[in-house]
mmCIF file of C-alpha atoms and ligand atoms in Angstrom:
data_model
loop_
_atom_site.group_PDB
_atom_site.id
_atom_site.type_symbol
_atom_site.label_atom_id
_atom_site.label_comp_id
_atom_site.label_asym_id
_atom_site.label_seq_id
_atom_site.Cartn_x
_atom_site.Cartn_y
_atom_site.Cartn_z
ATOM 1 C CA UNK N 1 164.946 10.477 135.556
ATOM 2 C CA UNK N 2 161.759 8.555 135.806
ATOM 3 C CA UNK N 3 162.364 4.525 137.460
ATOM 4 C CA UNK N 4 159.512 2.115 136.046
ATOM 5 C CA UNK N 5 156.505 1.360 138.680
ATOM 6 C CA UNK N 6 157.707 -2.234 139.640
ATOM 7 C CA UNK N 7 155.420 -4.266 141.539
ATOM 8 C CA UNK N 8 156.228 -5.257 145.538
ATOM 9 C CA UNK N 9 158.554 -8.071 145.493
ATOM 10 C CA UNK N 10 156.647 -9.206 148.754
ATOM 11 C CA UNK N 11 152.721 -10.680 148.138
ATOM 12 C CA UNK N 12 150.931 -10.172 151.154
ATOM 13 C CA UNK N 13 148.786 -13.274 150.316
ATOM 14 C CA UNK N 14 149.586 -16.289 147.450
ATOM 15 C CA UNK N 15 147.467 -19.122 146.582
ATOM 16 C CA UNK N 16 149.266 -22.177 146.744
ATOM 17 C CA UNK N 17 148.177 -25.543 145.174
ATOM 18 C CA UNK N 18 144.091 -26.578 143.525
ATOM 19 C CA UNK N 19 141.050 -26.871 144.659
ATOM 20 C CA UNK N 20 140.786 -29.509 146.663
ATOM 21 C CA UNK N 21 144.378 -29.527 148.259
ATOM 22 C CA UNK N 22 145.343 -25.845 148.032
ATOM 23 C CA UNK N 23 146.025 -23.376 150.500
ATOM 24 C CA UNK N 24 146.769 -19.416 151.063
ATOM 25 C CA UNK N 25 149.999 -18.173 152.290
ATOM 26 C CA UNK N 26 150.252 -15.240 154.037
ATOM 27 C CA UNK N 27 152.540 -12.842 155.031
ATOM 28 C CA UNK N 28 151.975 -12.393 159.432
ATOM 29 C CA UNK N 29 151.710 -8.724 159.414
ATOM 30 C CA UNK N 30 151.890 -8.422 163.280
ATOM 31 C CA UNK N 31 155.646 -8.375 163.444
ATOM 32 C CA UNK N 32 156.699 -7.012 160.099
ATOM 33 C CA UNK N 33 158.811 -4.630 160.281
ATOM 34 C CA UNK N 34 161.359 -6.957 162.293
ATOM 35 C CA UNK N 35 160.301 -10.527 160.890
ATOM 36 C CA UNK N 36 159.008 -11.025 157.264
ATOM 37 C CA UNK N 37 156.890 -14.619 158.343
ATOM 38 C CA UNK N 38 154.675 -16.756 156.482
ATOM 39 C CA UNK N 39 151.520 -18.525 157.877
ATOM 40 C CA UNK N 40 149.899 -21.522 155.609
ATOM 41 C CA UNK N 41 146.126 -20.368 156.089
ATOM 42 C CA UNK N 42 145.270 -24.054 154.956
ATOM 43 C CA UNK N 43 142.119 -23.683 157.584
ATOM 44 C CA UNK N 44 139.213 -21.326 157.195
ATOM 45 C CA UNK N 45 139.650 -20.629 161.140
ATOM 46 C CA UNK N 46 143.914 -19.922 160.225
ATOM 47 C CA UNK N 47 142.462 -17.515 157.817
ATOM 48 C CA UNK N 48 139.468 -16.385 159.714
ATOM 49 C CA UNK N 49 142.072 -15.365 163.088
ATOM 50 C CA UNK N 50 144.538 -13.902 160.509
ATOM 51 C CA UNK N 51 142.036 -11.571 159.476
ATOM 52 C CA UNK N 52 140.679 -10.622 162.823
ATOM 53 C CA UNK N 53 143.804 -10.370 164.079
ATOM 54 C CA UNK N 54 145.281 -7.902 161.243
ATOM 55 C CA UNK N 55 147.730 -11.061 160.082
ATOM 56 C CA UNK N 56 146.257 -10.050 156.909
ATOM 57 C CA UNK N 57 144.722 -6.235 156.875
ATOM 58 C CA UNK N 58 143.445 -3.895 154.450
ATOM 59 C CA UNK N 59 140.140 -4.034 152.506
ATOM 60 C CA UNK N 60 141.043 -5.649 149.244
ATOM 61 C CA UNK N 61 143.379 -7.930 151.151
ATOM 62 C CA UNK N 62 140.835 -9.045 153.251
ATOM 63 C CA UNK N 63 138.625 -9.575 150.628
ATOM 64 C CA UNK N 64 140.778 -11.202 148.111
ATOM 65 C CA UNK N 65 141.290 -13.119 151.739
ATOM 66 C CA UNK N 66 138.142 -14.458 152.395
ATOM 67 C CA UNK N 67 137.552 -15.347 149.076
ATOM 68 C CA UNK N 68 140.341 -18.225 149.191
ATOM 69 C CA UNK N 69 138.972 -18.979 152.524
ATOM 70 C CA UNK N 70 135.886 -20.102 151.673
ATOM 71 C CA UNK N 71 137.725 -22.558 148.733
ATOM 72 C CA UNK N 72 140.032 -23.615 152.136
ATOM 73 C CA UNK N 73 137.032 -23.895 153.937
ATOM 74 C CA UNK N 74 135.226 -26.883 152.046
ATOM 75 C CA UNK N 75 137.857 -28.523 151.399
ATOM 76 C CA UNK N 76 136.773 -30.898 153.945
ATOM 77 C CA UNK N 77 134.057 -31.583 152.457
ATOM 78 C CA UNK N 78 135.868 -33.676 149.361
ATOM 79 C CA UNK N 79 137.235 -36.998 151.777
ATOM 80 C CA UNK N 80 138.898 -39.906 149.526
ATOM 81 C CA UNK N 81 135.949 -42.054 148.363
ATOM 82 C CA UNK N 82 133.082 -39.763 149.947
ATOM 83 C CA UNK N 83 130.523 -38.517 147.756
ATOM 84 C CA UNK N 84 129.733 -34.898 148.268
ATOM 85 C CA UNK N 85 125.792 -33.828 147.777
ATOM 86 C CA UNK N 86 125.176 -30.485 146.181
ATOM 87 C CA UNK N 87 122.913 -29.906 148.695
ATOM 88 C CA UNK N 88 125.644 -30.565 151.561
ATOM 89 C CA UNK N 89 127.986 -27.926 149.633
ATOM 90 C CA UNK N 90 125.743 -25.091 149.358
ATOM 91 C CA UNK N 91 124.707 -25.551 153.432
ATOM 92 C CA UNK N 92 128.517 -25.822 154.199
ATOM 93 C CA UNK N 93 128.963 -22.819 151.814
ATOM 94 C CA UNK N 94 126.553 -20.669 153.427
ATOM 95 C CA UNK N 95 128.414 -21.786 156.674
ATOM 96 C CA UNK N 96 131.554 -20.894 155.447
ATOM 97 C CA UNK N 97 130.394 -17.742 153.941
ATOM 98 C CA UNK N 98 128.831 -16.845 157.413
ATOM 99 C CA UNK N 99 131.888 -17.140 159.548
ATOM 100 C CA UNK N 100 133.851 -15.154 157.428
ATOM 101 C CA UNK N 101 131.901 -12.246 157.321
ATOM 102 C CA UNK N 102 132.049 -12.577 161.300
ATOM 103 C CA UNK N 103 135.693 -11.705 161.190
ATOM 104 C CA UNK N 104 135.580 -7.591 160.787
ATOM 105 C CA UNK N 105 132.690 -5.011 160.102
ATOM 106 C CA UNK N 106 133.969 -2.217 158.517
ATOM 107 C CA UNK N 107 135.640 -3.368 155.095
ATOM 108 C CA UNK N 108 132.804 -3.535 152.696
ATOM 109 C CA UNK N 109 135.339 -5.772 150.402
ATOM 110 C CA UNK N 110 134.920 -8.853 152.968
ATOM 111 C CA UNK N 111 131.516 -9.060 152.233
ATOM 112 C CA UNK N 112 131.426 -7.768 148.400
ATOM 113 C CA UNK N 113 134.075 -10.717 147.878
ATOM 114 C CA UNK N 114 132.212 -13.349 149.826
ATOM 115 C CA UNK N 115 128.778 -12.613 147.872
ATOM 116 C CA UNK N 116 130.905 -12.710 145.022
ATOM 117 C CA UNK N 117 131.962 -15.905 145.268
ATOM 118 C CA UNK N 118 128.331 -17.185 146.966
ATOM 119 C CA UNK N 119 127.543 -15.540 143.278
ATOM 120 C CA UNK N 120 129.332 -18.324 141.527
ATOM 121 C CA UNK N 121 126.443 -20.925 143.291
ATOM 122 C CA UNK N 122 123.771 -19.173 142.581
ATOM 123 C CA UNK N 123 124.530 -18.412 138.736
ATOM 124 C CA UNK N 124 125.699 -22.512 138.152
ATOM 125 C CA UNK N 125 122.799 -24.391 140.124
ATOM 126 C CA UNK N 126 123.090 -27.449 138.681
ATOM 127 C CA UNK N 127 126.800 -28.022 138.406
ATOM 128 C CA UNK N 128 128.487 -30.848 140.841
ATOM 129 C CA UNK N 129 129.847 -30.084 144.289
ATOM 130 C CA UNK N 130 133.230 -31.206 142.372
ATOM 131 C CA UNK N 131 132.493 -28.537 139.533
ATOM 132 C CA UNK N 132 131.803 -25.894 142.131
ATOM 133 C CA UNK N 133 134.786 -26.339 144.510
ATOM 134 C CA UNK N 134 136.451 -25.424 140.828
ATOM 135 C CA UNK N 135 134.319 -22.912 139.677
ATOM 136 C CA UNK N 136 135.270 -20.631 143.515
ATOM 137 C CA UNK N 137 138.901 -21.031 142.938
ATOM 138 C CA UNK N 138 138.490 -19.826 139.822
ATOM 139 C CA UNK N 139 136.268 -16.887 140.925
ATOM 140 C CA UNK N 140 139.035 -16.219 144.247
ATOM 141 C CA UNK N 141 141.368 -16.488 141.017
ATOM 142 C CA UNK N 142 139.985 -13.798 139.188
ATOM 143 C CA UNK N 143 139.191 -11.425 142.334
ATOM 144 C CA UNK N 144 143.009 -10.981 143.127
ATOM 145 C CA UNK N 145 143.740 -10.618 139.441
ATOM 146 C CA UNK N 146 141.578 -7.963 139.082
ATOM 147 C CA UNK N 147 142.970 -6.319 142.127
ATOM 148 C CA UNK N 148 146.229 -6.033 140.910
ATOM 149 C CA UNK N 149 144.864 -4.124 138.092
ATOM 150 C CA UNK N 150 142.644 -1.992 140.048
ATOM 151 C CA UNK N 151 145.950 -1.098 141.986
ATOM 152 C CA UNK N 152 147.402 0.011 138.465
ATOM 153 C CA UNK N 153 144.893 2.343 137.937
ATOM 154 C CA UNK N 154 144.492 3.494 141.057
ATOM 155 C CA UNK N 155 148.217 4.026 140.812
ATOM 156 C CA UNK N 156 147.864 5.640 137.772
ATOM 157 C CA UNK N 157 145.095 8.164 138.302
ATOM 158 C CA UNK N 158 146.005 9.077 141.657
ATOM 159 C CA UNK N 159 149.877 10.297 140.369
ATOM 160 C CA UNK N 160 148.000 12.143 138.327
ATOM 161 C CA UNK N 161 146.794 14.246 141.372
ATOM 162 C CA UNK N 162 149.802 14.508 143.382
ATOM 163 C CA UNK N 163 151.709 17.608 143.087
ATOM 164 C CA UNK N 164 156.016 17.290 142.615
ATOM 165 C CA UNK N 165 158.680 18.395 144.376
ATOM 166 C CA UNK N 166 156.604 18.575 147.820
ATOM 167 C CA UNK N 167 155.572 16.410 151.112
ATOM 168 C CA UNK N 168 152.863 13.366 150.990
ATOM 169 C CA UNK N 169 151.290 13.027 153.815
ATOM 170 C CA UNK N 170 149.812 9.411 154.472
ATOM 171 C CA UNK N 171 147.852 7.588 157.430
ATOM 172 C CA UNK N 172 147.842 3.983 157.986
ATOM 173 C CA UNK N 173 148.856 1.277 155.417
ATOM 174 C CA UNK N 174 147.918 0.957 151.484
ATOM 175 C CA UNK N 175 150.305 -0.257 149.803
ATOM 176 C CA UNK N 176 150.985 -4.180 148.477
ATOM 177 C CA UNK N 177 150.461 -5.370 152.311
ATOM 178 C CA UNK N 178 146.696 -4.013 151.762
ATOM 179 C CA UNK N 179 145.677 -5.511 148.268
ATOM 180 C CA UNK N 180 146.877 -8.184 146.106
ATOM 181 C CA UNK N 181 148.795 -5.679 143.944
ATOM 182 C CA UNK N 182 150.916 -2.236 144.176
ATOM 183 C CA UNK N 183 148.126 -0.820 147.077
ATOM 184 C CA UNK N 184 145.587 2.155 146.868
ATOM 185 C CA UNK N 185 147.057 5.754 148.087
ATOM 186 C CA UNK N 186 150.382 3.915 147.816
ATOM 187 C CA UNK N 187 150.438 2.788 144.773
ATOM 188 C CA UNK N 188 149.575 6.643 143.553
ATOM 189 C CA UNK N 189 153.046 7.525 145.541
ATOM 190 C CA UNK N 190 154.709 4.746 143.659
ATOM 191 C CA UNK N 191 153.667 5.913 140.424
ATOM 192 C CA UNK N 192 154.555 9.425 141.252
ATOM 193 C CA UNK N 193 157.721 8.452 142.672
ATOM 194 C CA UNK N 194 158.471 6.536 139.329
ATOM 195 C CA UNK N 195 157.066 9.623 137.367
ATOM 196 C CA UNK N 196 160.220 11.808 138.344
ATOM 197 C CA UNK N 197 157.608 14.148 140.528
ATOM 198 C CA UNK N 198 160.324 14.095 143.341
ATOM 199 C CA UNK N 199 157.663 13.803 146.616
ATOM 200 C CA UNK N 200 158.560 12.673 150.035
ATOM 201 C CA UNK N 201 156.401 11.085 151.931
ATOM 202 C CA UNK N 202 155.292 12.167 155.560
ATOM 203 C CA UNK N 203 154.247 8.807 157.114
ATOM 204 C CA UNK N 204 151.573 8.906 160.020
ATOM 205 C CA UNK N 205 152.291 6.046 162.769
ATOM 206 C CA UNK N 206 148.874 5.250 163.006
ATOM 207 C CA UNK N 207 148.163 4.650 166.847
ATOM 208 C CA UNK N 208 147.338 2.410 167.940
ATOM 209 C CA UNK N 209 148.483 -0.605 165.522
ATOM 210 C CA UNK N 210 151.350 1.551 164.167
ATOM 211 C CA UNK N 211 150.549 0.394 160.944
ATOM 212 C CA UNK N 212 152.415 3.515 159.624
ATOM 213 C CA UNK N 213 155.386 2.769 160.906
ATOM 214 C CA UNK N 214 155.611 -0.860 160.948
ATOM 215 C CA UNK N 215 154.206 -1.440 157.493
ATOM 216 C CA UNK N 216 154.050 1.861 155.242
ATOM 217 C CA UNK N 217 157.588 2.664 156.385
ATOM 218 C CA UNK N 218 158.839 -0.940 155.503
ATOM 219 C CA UNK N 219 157.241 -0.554 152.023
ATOM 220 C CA UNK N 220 158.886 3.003 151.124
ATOM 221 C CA UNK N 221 162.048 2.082 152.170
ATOM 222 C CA UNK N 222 161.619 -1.325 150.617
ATOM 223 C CA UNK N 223 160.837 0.954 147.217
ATOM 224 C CA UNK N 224 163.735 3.538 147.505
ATOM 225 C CA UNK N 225 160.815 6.422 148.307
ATOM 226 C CA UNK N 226 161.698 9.611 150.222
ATOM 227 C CA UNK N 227 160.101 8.829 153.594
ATOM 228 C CA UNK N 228 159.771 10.319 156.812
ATOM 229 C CA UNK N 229 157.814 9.017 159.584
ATOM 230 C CA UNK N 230 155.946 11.291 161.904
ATOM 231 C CA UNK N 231 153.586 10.615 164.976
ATOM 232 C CA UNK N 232 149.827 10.837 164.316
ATOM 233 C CA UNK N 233 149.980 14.058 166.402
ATOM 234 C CA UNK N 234 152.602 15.985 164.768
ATOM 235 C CA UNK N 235 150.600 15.928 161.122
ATOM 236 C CA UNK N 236 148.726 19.500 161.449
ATOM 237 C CA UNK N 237 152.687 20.989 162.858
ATOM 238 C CA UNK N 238 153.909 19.694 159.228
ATOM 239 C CA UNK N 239 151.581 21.248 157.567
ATOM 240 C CA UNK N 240 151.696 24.703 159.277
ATOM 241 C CA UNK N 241 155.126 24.164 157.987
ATOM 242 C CA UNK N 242 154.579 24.194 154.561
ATOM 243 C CA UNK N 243 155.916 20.466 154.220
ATOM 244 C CA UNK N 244 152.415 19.071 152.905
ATOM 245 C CA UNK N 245 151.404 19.495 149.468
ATOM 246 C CA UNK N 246 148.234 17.119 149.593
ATOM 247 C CA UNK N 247 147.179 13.919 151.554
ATOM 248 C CA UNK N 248 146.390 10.792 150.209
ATOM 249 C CA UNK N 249 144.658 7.858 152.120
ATOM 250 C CA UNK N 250 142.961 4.733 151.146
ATOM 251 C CA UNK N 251 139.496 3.655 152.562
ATOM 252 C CA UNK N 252 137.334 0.386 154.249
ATOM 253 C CA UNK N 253 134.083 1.745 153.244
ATOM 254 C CA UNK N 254 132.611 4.848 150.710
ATOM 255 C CA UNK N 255 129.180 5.509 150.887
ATOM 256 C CA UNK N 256 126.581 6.615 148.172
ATOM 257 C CA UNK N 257 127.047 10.790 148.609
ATOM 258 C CA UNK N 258 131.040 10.125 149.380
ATOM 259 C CA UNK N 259 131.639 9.709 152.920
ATOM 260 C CA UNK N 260 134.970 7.366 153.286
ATOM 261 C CA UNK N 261 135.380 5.364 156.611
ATOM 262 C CA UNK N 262 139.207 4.689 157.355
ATOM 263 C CA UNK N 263 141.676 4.180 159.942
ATOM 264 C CA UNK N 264 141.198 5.721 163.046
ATOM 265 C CA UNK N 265 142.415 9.078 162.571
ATOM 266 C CA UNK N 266 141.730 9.823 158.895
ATOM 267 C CA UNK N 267 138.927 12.501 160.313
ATOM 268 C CA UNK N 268 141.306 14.510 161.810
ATOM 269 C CA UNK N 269 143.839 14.560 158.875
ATOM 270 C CA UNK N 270 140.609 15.739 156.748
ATOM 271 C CA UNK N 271 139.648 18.344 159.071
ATOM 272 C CA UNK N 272 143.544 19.413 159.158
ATOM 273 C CA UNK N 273 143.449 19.839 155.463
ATOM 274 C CA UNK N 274 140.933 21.529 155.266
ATOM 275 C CA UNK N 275 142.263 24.320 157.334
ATOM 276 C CA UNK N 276 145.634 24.588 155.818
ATOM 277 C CA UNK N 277 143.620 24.279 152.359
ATOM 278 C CA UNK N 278 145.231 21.224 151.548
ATOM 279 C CA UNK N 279 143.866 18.708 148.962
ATOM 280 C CA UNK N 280 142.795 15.895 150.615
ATOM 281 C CA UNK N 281 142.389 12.729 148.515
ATOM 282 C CA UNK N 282 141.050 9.037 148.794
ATOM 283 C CA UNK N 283 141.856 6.127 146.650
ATOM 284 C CA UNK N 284 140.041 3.236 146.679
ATOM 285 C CA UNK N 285 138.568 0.774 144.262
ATOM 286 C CA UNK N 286 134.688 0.633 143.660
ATOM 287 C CA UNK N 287 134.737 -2.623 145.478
ATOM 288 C CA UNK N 288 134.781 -0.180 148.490
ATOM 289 C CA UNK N 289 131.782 1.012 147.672
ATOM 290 C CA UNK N 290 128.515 0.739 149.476
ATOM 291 C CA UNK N 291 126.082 2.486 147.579
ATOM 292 C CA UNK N 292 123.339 0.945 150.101
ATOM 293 C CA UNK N 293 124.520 3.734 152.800
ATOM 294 C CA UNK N 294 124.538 7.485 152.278
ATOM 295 C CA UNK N 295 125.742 8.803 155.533
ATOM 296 C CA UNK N 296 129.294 7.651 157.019
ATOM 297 C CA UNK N 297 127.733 7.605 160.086
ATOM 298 C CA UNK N 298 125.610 4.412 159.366
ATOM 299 C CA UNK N 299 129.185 2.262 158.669
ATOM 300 C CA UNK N 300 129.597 -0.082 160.528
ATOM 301 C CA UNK N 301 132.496 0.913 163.204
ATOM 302 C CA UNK N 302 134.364 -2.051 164.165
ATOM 303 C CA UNK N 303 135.800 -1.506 168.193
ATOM 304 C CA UNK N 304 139.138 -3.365 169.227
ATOM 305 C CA UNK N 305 139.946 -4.540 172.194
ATOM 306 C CA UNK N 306 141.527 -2.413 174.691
ATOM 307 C CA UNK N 307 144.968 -3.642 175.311
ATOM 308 C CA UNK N 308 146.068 -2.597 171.975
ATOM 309 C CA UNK N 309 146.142 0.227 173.306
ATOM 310 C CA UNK N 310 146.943 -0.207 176.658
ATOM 311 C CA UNK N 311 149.364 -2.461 176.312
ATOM 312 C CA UNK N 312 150.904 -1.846 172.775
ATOM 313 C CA UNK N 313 153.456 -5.143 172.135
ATOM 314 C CA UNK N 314 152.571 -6.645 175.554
ATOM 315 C CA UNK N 315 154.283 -3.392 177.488
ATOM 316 C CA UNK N 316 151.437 -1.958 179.795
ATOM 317 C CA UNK N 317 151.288 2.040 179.446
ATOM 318 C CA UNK N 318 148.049 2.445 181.450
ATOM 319 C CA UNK N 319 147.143 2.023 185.085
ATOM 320 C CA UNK N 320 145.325 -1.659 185.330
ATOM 321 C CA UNK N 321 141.137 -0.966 184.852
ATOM 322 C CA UNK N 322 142.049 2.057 183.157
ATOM 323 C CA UNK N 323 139.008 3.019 180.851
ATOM 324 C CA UNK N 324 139.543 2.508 177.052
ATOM 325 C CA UNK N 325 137.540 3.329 173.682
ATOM 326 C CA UNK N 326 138.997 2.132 170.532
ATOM 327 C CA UNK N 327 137.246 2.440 167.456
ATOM 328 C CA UNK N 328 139.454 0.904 164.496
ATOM 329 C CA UNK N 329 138.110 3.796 162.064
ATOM 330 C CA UNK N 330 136.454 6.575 161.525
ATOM 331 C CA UNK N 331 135.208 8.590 158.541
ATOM 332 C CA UNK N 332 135.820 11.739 156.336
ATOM 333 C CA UNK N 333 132.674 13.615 155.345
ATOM 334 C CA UNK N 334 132.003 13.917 151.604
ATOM 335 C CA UNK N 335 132.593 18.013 152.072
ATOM 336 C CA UNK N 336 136.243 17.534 152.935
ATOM 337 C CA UNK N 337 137.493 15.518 150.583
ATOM 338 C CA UNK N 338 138.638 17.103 147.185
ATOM 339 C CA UNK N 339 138.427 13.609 145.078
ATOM 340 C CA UNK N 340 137.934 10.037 145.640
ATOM 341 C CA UNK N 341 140.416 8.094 143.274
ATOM 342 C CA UNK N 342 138.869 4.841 141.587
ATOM 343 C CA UNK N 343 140.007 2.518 139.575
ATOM 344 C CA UNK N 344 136.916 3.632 136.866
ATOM 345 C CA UNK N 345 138.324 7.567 137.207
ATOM 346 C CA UNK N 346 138.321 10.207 139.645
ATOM 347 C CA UNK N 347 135.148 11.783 141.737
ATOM 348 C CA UNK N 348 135.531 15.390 141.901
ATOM 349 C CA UNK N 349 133.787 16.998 143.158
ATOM 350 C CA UNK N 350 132.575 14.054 145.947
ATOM 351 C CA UNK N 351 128.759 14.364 145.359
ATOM 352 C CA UNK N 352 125.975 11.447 145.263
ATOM 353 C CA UNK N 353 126.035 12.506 141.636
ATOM 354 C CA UNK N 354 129.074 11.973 140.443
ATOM 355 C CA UNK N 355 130.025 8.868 142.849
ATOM 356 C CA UNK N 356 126.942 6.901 141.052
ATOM 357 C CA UNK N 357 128.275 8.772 137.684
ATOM 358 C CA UNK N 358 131.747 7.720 137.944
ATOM 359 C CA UNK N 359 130.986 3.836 139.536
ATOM 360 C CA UNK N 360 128.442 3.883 136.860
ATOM 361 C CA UNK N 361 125.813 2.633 139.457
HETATM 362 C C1 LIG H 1 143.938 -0.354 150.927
HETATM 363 S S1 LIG H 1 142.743 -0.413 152.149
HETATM 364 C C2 LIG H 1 143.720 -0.024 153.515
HETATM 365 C C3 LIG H 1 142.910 0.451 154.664
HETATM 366 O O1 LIG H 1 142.661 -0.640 155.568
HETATM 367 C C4 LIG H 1 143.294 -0.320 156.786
HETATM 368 O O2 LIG H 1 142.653 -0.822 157.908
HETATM 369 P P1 LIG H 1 143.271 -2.126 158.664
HETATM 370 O O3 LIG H 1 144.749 -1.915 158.749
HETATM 371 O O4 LIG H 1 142.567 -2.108 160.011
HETATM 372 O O5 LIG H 1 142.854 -3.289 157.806
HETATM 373 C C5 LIG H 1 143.281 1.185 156.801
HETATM 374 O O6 LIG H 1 141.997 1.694 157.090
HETATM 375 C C6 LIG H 1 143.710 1.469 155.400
HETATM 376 O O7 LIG H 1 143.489 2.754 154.927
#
């Protein structure tokens, strides 16, 4: 018996009000599972610290993110009675624009959204500051609209892939907490979940933000999906198993011949695959594309601060001083993934090729 794919009844992020009085509320990731809490990102620095501090995560999130901040963040700009230059707008834009891409490296979709939206100046030069402020909400409008439907595809296609009556295993978080929609990989466990392909879904924790388990966990269980959650460490012991009948993960970045930076850990779960032959897929939409790299190891890694780590929810589990690396991501190569999911169709087999073939870039 197949249930329809019904969309999260949870947003992580809703636009609230216009243009000049409007602001973004946000679900506070940080202590989901145990509290669902709002935050009114009615500042660009509310928004800019949500986004640093994984308040709001995930690529398309943070890019359907930023684009509402920079409509919060000139706001200011438009006081009762004060008459705003177009030539004040654009500087404060470019500020705007600026700090937001400060917030994280690794998401491509940060900075495809904000030149997006810096787009909308370019392409209307002589329109009003007024105009403008209209014209970006509009354009924030139609970038979280568009995700939603990108999730449906990717939601779509990837089912398509996943075999039935078998294990999923996952890493991190992709589901509606990552995008404005039904998520990446997620949404393709939705969809097969709704499909009648009986899977159950092996859950990685995701050290050291337990994103796994805090969030993915929360949205399986929220959706009536078979789930089990596993430590990062125990994902090659259920596939010796037999439990695993492919992996599906989302990514931050993609480069040009197919290399896909993701959570910290997402190498190892490719490498893993591979040896247990294991099809290994990654859904993502072409926003996550950055056709200007070719090798995964130019991507930007972004590096966290140590105490996430060291002391995970304010508990210290290290000596004091103790050394501490903590890269937020890492990448699969191109030669160990068996298709890259997007929203235009599948890329399979991952090759320069058929990335630019498939993107149509
Ligand atoms: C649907 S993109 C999700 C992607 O983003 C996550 O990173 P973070 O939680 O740090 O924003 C992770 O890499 C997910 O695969």
């Amino acid at each position: 018996m197949s249930n329809s794919v019904s969309l999260p009844s949870y947003r992580a992020l809703e636009w609230q009000g216009d243009e000049l009085t409007g602001s973004l509320k946000l679900i506070d990731q940080t202590v989901l599972p145990t509290q669902l809490k709002h935050i009114d990102g009615n500042t660009v620095e509310l928004i800019w610290e949500a986004i640093k501090q994984l308040k709001v995560r995930g690529a398309p999130a943070i890019g359907v993110a930023a684009a509402y901040g920079i409509v919060v963040g000139l706001q200011p700009l438009f006081q009762p009675g004060a008459e705003v230059s177009r030539e004040e707008f654009d500087r404060q834009l470019a500020r705007v624009a600026k700090y937001l891409a400060e917030s994280r490296p690794t998401a491509v979709n940060l900075f495809w959204a904000i030149q997006r939206m810096e787009q909308v100046a370019k392409d209307h030069p002589q329109c009003s500051a007024a105009d403008l402020q209209q014209r970006l909400l509009l354009e924030a409008q139609a970038i979280e609209t568009e995700d939603r439907a990108m999730c449906a595809r990717l939601g779509e296609f990837g089912a398509s892939l996943l075999p039935a009556n078998t294990g999923i295993l996952t890493h991190c978080n992709t589901g509606g907490l990552a995008t404005a929609g039904d998520g990446t990989a997620f949404a393709a466990l939705a969809h097969a979940h709704a499909a009648g392909k009986q899977i159950h879904v092996y859950a990685d924790e995701t050290r050291p933000l337990l994103q796994g388990a805090r969030l993915t966990m929360w949205e399986l269980m929220q959706r009536g999906i078979p789930c089990t959650l596993i430590t990062d460490s125990m994902a090659g012991q259920v596939m010796k198993e037999g439990r695993i009948g492919a992996a599906i993960i989302g990514a931050d970045r993609i480069t040009a011949r197919g290399d896909a930076a993701n959570k910290i850990g997402t190498y190892s779960v490719a490498v893993l695959c591979h040896y247990h032959k294991i099809p290994f897929y990654v859904s993502a939409p072409s926003s996550t594309f950055d056709l200007t790299l070719l090798e995964g190891k130019s991507i930007p890694i972004e590096e966290r601060v140590s105490t996430e780590i060291t002391h995970p929810g304010g508990v210290q589990l290290a000596p004091t001083g103790a050394n501490v690396y903590n890269p937020a991501f890492d990448f699969a190569p191109a030669e160990l993934i068996t298709a890259i999911i997007t929203e235009k169709g599948i890329i399979q087999p991952v090759t320069e090729a058929n990335v630019r073939k498939v993107l149509g870039a």
